[in-house]
Tab-separated table of C-alpha atoms and ligand atoms in Angstrom:
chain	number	residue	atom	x	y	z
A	1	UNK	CA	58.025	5.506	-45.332
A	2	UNK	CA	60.663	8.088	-44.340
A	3	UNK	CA	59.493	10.537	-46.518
A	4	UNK	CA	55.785	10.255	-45.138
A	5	UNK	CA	57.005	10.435	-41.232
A	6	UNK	CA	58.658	13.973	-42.268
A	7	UNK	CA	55.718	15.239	-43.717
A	8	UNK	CA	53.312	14.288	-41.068
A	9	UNK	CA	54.885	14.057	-37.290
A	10	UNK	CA	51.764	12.340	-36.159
A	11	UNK	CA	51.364	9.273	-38.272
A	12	UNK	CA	53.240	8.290	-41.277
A	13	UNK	CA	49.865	6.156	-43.019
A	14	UNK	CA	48.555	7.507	-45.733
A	15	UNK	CA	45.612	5.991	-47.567
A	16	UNK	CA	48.130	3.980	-49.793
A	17	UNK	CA	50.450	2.726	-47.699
A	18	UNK	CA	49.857	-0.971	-47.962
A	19	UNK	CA	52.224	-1.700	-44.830
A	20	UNK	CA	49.785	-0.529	-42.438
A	21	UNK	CA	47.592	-3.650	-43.045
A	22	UNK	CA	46.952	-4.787	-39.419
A	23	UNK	CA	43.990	-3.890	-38.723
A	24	UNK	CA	41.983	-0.865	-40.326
A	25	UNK	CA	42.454	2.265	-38.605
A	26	UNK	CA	39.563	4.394	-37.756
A	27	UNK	CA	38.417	7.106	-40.357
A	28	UNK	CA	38.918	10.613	-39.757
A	29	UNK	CA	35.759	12.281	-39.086
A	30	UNK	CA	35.209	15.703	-38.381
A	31	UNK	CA	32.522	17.975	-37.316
A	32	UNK	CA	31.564	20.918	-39.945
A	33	UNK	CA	32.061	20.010	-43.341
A	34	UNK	CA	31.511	22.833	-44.766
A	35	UNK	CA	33.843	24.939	-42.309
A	36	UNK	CA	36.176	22.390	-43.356
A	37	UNK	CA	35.856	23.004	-47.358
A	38	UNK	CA	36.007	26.715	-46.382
A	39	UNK	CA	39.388	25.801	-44.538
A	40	UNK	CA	40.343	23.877	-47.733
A	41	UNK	CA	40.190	26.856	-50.130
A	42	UNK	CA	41.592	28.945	-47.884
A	43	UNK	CA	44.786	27.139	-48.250
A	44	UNK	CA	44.755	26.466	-51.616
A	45	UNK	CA	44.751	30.181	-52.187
A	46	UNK	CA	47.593	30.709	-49.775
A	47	UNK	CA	49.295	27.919	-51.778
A	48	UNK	CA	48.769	28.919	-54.634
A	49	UNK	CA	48.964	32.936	-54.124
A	50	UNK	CA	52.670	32.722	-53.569
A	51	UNK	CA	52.904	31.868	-57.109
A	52	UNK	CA	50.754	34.173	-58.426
A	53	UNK	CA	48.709	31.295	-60.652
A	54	UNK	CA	48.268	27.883	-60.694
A	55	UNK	CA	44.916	25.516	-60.407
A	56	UNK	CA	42.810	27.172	-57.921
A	57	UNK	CA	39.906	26.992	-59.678
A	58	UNK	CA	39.612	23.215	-59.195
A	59	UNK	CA	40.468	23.652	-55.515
A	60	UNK	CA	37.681	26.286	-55.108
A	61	UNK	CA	35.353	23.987	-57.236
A	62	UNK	CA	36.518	20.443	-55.270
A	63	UNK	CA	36.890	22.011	-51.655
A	64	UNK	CA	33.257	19.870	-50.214
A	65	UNK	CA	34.307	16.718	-52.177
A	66	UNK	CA	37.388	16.633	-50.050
A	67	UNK	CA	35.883	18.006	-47.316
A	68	UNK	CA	33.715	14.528	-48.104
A	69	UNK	CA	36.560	12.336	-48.078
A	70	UNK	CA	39.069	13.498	-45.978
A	71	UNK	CA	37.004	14.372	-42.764
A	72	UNK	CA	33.644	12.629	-43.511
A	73	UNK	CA	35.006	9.419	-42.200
A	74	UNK	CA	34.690	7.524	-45.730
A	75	UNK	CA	38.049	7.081	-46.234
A	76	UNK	CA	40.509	4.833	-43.705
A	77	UNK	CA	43.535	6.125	-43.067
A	78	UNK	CA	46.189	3.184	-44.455
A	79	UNK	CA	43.785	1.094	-45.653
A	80	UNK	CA	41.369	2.391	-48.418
A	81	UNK	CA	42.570	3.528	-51.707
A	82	UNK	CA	42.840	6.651	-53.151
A	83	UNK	CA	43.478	7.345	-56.510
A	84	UNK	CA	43.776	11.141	-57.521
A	85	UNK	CA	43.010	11.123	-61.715
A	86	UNK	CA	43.442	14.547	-62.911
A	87	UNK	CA	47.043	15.235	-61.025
A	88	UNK	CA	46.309	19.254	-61.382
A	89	UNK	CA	44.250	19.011	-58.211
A	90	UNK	CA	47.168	18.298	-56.379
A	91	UNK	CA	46.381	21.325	-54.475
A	92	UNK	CA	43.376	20.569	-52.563
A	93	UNK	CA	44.494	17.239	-51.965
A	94	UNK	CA	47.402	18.733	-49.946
A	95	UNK	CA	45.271	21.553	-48.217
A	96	UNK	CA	42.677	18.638	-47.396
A	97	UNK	CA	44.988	15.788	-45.741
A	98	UNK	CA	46.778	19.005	-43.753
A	99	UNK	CA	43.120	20.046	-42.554
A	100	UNK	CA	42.900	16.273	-41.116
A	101	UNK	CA	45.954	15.465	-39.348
A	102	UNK	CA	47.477	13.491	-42.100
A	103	UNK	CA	50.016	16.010	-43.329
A	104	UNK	CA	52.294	18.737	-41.398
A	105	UNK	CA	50.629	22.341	-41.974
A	106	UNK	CA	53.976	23.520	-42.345
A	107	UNK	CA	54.851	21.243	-45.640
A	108	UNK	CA	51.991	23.309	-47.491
A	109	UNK	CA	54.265	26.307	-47.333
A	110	UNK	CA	56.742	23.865	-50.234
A	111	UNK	CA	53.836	23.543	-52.234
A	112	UNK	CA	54.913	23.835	-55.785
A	113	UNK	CA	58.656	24.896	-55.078
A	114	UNK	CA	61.653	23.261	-56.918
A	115	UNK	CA	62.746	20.225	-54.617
A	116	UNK	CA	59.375	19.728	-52.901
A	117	UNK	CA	57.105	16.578	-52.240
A	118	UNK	CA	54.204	18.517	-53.122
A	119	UNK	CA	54.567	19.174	-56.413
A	120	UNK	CA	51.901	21.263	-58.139
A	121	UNK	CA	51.056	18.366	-60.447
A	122	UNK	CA	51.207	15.153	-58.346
A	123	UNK	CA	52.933	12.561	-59.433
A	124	UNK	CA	53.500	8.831	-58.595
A	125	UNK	CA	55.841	10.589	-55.578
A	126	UNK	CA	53.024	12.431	-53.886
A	127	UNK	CA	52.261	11.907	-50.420
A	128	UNK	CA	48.947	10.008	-49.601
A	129	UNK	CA	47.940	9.019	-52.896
A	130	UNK	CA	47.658	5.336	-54.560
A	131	UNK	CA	47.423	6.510	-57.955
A	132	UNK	CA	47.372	9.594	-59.997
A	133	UNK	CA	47.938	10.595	-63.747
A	134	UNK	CA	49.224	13.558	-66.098
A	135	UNK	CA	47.818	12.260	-68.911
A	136	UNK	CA	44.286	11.965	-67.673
A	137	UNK	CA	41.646	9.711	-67.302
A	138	UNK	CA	44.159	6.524	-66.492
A	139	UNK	CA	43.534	6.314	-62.813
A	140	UNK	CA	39.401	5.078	-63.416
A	141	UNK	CA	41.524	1.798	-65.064
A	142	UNK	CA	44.392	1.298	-62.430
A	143	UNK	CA	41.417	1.861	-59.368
A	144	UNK	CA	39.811	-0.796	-60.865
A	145	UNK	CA	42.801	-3.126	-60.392
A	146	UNK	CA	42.756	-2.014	-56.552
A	147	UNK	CA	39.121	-2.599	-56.710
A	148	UNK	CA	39.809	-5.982	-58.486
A	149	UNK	CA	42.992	-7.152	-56.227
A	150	UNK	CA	40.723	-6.483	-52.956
A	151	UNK	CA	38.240	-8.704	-54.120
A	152	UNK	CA	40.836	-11.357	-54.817
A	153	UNK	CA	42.764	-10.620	-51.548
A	154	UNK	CA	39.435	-11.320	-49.667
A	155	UNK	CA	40.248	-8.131	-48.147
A	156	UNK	CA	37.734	-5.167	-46.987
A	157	UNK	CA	39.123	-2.165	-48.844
A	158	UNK	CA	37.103	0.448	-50.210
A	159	UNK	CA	38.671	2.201	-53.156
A	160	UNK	CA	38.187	5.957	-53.919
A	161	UNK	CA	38.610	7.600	-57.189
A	162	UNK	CA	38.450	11.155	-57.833
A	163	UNK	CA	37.517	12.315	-61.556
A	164	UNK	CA	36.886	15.104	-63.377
A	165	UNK	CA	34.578	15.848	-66.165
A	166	UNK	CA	36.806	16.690	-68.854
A	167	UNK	CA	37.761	12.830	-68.474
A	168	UNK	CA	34.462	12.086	-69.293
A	169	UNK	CA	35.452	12.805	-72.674
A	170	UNK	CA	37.766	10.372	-72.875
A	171	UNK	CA	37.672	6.659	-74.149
A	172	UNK	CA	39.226	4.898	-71.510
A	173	UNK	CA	37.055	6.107	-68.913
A	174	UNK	CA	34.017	4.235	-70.711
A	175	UNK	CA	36.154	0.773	-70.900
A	176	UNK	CA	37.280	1.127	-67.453
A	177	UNK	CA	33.457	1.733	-66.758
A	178	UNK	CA	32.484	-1.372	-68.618
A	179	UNK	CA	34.819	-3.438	-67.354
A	180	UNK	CA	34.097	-2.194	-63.334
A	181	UNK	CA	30.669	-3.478	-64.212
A	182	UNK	CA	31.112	-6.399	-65.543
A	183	UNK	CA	32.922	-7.288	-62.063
A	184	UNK	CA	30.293	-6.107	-60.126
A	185	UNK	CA	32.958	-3.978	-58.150
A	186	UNK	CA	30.847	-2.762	-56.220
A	187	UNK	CA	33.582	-1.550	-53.108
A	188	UNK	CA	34.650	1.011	-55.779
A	189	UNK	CA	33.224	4.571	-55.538
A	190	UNK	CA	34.348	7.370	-58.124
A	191	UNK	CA	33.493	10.832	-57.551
A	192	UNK	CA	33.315	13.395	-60.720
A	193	UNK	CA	34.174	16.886	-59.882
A	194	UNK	CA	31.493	17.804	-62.668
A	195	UNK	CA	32.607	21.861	-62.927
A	196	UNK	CA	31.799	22.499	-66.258
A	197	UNK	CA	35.056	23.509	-66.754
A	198	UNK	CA	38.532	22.440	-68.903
A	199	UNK	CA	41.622	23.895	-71.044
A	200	UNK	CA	39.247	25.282	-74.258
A	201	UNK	CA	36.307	26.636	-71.620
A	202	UNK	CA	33.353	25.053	-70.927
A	203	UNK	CA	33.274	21.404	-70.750
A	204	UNK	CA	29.632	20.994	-72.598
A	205	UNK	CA	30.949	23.780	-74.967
A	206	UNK	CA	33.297	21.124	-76.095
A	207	UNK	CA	31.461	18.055	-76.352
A	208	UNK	CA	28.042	17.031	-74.882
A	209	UNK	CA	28.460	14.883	-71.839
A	210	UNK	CA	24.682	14.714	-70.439
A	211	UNK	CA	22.622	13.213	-69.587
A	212	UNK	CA	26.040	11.547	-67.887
A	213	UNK	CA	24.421	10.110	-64.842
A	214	UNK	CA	22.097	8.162	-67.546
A	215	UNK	CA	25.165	7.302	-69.285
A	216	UNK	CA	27.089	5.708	-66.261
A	217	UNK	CA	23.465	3.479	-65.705
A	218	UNK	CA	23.715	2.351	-68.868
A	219	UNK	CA	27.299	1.153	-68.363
A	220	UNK	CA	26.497	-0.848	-65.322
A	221	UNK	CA	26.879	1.547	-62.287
A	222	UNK	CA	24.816	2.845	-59.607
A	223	UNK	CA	25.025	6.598	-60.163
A	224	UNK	CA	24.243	9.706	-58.161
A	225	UNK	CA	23.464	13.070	-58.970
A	226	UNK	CA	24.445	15.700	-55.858
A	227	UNK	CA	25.077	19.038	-54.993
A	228	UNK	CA	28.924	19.575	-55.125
A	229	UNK	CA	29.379	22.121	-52.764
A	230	UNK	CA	26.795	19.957	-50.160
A	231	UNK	CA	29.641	17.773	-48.609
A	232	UNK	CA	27.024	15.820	-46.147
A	233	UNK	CA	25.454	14.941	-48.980
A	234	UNK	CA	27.944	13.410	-50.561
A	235	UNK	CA	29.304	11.683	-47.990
A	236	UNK	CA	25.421	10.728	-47.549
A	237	UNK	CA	25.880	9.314	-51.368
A	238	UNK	CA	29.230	7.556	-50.746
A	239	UNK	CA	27.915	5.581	-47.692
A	240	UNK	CA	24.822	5.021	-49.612
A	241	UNK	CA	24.097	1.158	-50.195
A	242	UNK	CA	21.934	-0.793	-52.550
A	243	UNK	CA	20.779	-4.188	-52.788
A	244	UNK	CA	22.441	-4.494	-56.631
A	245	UNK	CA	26.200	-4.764	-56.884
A	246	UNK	CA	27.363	-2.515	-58.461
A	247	UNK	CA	30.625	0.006	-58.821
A	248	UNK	CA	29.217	3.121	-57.663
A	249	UNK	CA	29.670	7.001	-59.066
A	250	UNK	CA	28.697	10.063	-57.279
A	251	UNK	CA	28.566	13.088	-59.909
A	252	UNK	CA	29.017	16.579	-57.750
A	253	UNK	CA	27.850	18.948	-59.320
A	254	UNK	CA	30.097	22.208	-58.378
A	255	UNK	CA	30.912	25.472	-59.717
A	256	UNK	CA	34.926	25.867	-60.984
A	257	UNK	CA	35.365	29.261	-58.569
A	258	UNK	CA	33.102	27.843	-55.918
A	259	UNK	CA	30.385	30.502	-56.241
A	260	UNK	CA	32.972	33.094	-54.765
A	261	UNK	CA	31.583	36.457	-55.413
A	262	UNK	CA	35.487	38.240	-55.343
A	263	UNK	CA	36.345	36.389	-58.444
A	264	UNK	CA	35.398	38.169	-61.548
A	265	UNK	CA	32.753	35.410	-63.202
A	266	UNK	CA	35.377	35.824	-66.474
A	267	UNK	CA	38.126	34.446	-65.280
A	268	UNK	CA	39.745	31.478	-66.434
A	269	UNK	CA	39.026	29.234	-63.525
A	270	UNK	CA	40.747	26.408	-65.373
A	271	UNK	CA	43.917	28.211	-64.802
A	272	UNK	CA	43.336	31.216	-62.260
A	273	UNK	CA	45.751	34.043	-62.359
A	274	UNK	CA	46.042	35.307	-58.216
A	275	UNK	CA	47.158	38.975	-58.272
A	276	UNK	CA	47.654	40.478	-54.730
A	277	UNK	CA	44.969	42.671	-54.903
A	278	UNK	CA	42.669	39.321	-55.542
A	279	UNK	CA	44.234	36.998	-53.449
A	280	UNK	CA	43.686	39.561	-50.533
A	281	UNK	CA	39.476	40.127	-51.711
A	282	UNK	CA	39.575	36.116	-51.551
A	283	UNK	CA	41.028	35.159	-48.467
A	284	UNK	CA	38.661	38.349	-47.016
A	285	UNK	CA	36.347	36.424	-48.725
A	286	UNK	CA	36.764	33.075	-47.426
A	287	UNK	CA	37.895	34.096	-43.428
A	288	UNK	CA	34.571	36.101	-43.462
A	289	UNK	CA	32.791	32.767	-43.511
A	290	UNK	CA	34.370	31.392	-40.571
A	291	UNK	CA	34.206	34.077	-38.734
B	1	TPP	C1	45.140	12.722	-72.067
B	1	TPP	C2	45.305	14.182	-71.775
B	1	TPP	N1	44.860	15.086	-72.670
B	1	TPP	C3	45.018	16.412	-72.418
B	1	TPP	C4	45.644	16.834	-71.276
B	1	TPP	C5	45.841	18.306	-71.028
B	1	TPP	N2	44.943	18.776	-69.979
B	1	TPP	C6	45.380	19.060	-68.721
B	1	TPP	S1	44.173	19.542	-67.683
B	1	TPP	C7	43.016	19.392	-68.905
B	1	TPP	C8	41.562	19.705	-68.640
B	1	TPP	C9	40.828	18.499	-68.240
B	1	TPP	O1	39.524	18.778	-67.862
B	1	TPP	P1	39.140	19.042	-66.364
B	1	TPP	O2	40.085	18.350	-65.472
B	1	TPP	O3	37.699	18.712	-66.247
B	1	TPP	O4	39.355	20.600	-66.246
B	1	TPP	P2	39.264	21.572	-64.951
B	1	TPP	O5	38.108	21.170	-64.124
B	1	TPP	O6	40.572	21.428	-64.228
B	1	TPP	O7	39.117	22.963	-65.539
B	1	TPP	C10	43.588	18.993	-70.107
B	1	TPP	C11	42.850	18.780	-71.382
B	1	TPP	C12	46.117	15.849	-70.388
B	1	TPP	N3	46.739	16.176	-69.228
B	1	TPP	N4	45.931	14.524	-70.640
């Protein structure tokens, strides 16, 4: 608890902190979205730019679907879940809980240092998070037990999970997917950052994951296709109900460098190398949006 009240002098909740159970505090909402995701990346490359390197790419691909969460008022502040899955995003989770209130400005400037709370990968020490994973696509299973213990705890809890494509690849997402079903857990909502993008390139260069909304129906859920970089629309998705219950996924579909026309279309967005010179044509970028 002592480590949350330094990071953020206003309120030490975060979305995991089950001791904050009286009641369930308001969500944050806030105005323009989109100024917001702009806002986002803009921090991510400041974070990231001291370093030189680092995962941007997923920052500048995940800025609205943050944007989404964090200020679209989906998500109650020390009360819902959420679970992080691929723990390289670390980045725009930071920049986005900063943006809302629910971590000091200031502590972005540790990002990725030796000592810090922000590590660059998060970990199970990372501020504001229930659940994340290095070796990826574990969180879909443990959100399912938050999902699961909610139901049994009679208690109102929405739980969150943030995935990325690449994880689609992966075996356990399909039994967690199978078993969500089969408990009709349907206060769980994941959210696929689907980028196109992992380590060896392209993600369908790899291994074919479409038609992957058709594949998530056929395991039980209620999925959704969206634009990625539309953030009303997906918090539009995430409040979405249906009569069926069902888990529900949202599938964003985003670009890794966020359609930003100062990075060169050939880099490796997986893993974005920041020289001055670019970091300066991207922030240019960026501020020239808000402006
Ligand atoms: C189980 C597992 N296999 C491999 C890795 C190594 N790894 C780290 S990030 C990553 C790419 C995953 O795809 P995705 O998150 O979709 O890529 P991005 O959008 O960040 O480019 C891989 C394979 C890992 N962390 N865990």
């Amino acid at each position: 608890m002592q480590k949350r009240a330094r990071l953020n002098g206003k309120s030490p909740g975060g979305c995991g902190d089950g001791r904050l159970r009286a009641g369930a505090p308001a969500p944050v909402r806030v105005g323009d979205l989109a100024r917001l995701a702009t806002r986002i990346r803009l921090h991510a490359v400041h974070m990231v730019g001291i370093q030189g390197f680092g995962y941007l790419g997923q920052a500048l691909s995940a800025a609205e679907i943050f944007a989404a969460l964090y200020g679209g008022g989906l998500m109650r502040p020390g009360w819902d879940r959420f679970c992080l899955s691929p723990a390289h995003y670390a980045v725009v989770h930071y920049a986005a809980a900063a943006e809302v209130g629910l971590l000091h400005p200031e502590a972005l400037k540790s990002y990725g240092r030796d000592g810090t709370e922000l590590e660059a990968i998060s970990t199970e020490r990372t501020p504001l998070l229930d659940l994340t994973c290095g070796s990826l696509a574990q969180v879909i299973s443990g959100a399912i037990g938050f999902a699961l213990a909610s139901r049994y705890a009679k208690d109102d809890r929405r739980v969150f999970a943030l995935l990325s494509d690449g994880e689609m690849e992966e075996g356990q997402t399909w039994e967690a997917a199978m078993f969500a079903a089969h408990h009709a857990l349907d206060r769980l909502a994941v959210v696929i950052d689907a980028n196109n993008s992992q380590v060896d390139g392209q993600v369908n260069s790899v291994t074919t994951l479409e038609p992957l909304a058709d594949k998530w129906r056929a395991f039980g859920w209620r999925a959704l296709e969206v634009d990625g970089h539309d953030a009303d629309a997906l918090v539009a998705s995430m409040q979405s109900t249906a009569s069926e219950r069902k888990p529900l996924v949202v599938i964003g579909r985003t670009q890794i460098l966020g359609g930003l026309k100062s990075v060169p279309a050939t880099a490796d967005g997986h893993f974005l190398k920041l020289d001055p010179a670019l970091k300066a044509a991207v922030i240019a970028e960026l501020e020239a949006r808000l402006a």
